[in-house]
PDB file of C-alpha atoms in Angstrom:
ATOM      1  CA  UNK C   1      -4.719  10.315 -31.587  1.00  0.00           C
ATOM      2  CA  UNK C   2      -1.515   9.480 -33.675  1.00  0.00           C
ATOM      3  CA  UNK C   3       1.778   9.565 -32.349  1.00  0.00           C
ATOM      4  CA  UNK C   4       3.277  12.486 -34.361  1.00  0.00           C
ATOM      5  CA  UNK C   5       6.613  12.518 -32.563  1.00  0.00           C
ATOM      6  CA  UNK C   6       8.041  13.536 -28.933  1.00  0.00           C
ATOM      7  CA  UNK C   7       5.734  16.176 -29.021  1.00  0.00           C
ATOM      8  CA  UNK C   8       2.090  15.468 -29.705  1.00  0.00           C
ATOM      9  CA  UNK C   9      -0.124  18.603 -29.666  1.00  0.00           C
ATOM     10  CA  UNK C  10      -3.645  17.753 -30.607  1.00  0.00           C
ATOM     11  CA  UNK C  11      -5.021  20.634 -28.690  1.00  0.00           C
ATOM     12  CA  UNK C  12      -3.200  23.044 -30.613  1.00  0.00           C
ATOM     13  CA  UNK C  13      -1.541  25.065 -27.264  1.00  0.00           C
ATOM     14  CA  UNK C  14       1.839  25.060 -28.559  1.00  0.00           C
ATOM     15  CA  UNK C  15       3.388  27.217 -31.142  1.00  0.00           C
ATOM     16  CA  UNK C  16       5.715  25.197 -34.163  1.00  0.00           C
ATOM     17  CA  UNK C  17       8.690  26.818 -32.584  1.00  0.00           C
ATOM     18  CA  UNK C  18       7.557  25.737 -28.367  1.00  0.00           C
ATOM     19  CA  UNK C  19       7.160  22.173 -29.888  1.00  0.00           C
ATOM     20  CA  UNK C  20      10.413  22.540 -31.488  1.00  0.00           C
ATOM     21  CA  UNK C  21      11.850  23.415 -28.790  1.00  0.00           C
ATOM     22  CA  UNK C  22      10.408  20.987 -26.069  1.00  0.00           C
ATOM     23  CA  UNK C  23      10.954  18.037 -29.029  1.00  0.00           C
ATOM     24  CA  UNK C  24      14.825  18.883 -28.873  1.00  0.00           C
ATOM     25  CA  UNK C  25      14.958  18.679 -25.051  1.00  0.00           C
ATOM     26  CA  UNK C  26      13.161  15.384 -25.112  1.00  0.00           C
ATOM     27  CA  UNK C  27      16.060  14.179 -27.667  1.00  0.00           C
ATOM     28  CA  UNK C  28      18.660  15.353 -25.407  1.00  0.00           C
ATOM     29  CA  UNK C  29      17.087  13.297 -22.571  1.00  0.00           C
ATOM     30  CA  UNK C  30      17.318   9.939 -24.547  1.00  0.00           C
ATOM     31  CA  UNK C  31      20.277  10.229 -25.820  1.00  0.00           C
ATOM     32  CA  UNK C  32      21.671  10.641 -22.463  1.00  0.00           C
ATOM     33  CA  UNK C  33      19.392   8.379 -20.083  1.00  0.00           C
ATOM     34  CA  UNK C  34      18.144   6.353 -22.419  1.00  0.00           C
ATOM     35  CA  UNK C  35      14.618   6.812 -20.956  1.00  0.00           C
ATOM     36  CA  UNK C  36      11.837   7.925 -23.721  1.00  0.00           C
ATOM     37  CA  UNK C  37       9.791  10.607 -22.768  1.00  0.00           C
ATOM     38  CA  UNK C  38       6.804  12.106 -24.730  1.00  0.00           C
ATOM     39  CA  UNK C  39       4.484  14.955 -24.978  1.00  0.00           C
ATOM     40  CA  UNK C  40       1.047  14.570 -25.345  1.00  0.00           C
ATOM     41  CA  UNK C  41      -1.440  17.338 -25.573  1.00  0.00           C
ATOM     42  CA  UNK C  42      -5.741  16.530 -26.180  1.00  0.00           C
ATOM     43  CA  UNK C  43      -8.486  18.700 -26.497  1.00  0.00           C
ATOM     44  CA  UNK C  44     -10.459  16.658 -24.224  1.00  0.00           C
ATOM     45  CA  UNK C  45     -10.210  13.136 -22.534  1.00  0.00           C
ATOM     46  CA  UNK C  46     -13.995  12.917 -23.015  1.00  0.00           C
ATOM     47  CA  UNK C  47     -15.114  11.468 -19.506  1.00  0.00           C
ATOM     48  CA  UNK C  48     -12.000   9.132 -19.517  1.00  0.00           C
ATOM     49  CA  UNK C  49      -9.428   9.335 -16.640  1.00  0.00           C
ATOM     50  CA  UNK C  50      -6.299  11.146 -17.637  1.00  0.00           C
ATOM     51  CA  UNK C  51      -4.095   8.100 -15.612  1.00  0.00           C
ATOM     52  CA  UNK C  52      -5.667   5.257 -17.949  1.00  0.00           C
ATOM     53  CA  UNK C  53      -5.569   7.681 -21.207  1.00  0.00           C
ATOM     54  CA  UNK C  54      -2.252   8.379 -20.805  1.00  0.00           C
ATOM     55  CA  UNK C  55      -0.901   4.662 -20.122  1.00  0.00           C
ATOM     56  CA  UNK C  56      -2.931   3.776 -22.922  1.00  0.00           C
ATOM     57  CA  UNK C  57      -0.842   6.187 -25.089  1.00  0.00           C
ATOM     58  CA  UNK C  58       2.390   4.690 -23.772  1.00  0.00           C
ATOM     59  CA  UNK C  59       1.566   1.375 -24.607  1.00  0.00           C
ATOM     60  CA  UNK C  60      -0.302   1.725 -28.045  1.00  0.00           C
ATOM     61  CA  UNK C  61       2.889   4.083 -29.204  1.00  0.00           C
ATOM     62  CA  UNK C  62       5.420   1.416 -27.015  1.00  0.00           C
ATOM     63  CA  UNK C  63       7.006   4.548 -25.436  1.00  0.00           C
ATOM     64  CA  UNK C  64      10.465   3.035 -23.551  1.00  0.00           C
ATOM     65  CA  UNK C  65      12.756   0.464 -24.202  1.00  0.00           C
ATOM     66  CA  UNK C  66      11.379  -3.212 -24.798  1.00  0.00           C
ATOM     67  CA  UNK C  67      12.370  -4.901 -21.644  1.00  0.00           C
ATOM     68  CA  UNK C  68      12.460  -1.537 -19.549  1.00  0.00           C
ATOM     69  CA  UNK C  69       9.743  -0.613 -19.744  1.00  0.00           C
ATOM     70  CA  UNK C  70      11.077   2.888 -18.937  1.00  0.00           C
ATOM     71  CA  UNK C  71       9.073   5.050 -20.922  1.00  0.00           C
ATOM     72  CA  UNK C  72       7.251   8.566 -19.442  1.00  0.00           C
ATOM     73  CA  UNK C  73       3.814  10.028 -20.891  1.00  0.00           C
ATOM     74  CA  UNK C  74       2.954  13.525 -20.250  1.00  0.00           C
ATOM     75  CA  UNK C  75      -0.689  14.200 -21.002  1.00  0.00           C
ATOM     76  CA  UNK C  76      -2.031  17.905 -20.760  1.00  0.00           C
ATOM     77  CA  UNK C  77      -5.771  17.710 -21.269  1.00  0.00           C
ATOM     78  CA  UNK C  78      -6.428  21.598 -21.268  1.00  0.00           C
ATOM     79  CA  UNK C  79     -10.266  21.707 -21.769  1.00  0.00           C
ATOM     80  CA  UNK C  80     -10.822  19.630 -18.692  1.00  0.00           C
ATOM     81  CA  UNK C  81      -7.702  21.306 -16.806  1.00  0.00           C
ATOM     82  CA  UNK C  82      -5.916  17.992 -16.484  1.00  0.00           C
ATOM     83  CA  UNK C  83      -2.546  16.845 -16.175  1.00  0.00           C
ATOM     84  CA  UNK C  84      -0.680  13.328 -15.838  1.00  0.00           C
ATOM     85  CA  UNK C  85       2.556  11.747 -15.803  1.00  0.00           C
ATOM     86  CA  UNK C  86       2.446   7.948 -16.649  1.00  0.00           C
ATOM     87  CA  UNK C  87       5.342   5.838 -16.149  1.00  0.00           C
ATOM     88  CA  UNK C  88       6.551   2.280 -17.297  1.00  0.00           C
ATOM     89  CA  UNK C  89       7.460  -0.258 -14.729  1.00  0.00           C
ATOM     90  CA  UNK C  90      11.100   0.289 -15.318  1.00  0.00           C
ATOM     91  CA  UNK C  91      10.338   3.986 -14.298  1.00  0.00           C
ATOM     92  CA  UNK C  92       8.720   3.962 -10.967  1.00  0.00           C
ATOM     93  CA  UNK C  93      11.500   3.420  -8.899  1.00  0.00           C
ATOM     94  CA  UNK C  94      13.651   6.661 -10.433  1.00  0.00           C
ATOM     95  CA  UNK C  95      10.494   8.968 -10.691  1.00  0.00           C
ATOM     96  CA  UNK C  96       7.848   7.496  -7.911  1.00  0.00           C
ATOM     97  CA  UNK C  97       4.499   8.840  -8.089  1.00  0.00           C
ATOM     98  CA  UNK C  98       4.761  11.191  -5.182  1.00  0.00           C
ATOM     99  CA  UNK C  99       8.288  13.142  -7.605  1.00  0.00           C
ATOM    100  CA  UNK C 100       5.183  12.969 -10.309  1.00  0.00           C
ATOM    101  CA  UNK C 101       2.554  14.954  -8.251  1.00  0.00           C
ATOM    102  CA  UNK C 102       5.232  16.985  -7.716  1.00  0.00           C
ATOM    103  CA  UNK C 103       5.725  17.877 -10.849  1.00  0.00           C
ATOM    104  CA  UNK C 104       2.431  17.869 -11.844  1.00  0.00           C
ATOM    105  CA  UNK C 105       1.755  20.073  -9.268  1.00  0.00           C
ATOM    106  CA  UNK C 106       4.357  22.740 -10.445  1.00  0.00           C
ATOM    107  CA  UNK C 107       3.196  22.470 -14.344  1.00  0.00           C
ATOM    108  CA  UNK C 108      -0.315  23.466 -12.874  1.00  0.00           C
ATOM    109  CA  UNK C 109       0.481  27.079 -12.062  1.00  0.00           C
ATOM    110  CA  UNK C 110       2.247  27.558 -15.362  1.00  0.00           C
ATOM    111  CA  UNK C 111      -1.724  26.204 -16.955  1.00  0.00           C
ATOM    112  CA  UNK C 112      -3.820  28.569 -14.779  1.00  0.00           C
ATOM    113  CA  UNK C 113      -1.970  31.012 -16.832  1.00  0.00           C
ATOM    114  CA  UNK C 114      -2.295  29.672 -20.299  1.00  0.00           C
ATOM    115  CA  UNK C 115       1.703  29.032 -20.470  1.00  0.00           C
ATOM    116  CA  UNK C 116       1.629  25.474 -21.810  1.00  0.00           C
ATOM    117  CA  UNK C 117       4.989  25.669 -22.928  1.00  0.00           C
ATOM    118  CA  UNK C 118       6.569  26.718 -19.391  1.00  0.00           C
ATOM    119  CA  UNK C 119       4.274  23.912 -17.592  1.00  0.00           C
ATOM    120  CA  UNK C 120       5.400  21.039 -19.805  1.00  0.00           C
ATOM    121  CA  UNK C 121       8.822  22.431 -19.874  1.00  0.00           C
ATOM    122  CA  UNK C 122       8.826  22.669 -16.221  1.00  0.00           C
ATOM    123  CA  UNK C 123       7.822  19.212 -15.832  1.00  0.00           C
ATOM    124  CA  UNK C 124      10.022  17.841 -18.390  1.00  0.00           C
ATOM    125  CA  UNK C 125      13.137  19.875 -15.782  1.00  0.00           C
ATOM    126  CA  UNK C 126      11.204  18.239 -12.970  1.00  0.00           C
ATOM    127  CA  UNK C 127      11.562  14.460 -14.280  1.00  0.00           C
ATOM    128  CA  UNK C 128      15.029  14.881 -15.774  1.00  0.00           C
ATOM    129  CA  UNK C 129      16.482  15.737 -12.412  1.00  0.00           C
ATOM    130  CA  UNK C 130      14.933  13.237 -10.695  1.00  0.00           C
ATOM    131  CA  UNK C 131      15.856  10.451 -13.434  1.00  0.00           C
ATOM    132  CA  UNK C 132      19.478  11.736 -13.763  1.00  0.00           C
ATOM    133  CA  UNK C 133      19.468  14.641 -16.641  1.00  0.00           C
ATOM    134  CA  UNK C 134      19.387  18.082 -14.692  1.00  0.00           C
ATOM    135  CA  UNK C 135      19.583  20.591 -17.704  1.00  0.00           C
TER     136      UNK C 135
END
């Protein structure tokens, strides 16, 4: 999977405009936490765990700042109704795993309903509060 910018939907759930629109609130988080956060969508992780997959993204696309390590990688794996939030190093502290199940948690019930947008959207609310950049 390339890196195609904040938003990365290889599993074709978002509309142009939803991507739009979750790219710009990912740009709006940077610029005021410095923190990088993508969007990462697959058709299927094909047997691989969503965890490792999406830490593998981070680091193949270097997502956060060199010495930070403060980069965030949301995976949505619809097919195999999965969901992860991977975090650098420089991350854990301000969004610890237990904030991430959290999150995860809440982005699930958008899913059961097909609303990919809301879930991701949700979760992207969910980590900018914790990290410092409620909306």
């Amino acid at each position: 999977m390339a890196l195609a910018g904040r938003v990365t939907d290889a599993a074709n759930v978002l509309t142009l405009e939803e991507e739009a629109r979750l790219s710009e609130r990912l740009t709006r988080y940077e610029e005021r936490t410095k923190h990088q956060m993508i969007v990462a969508t697959t058709p299927s992780l094909h047997g691989a765990r969503i965890d490792n997959f999406a830490t593998c993204l981070g680091n193949r696309w270097r997502i956060g700042r060199e010495g930070h390590d403060d980069g965030l990688v949301m995976l949505v794996a619809p097919q195999d109704r999965r969901v992860a939030i991977s975090t650098g190093l420089g991350m854990e502290k301000l969004f610890p795993d237990d904030k991430a199940l959290d999150a995860v948690k809440n982005m699930t019930a958008y899913f059961k309903r097909a609303d990919y947008a809301g879930g991701v959207s949700a979760g992207i609310e969910a980590i900018a509060t914790q990290t410092g950049d409620p909306q």
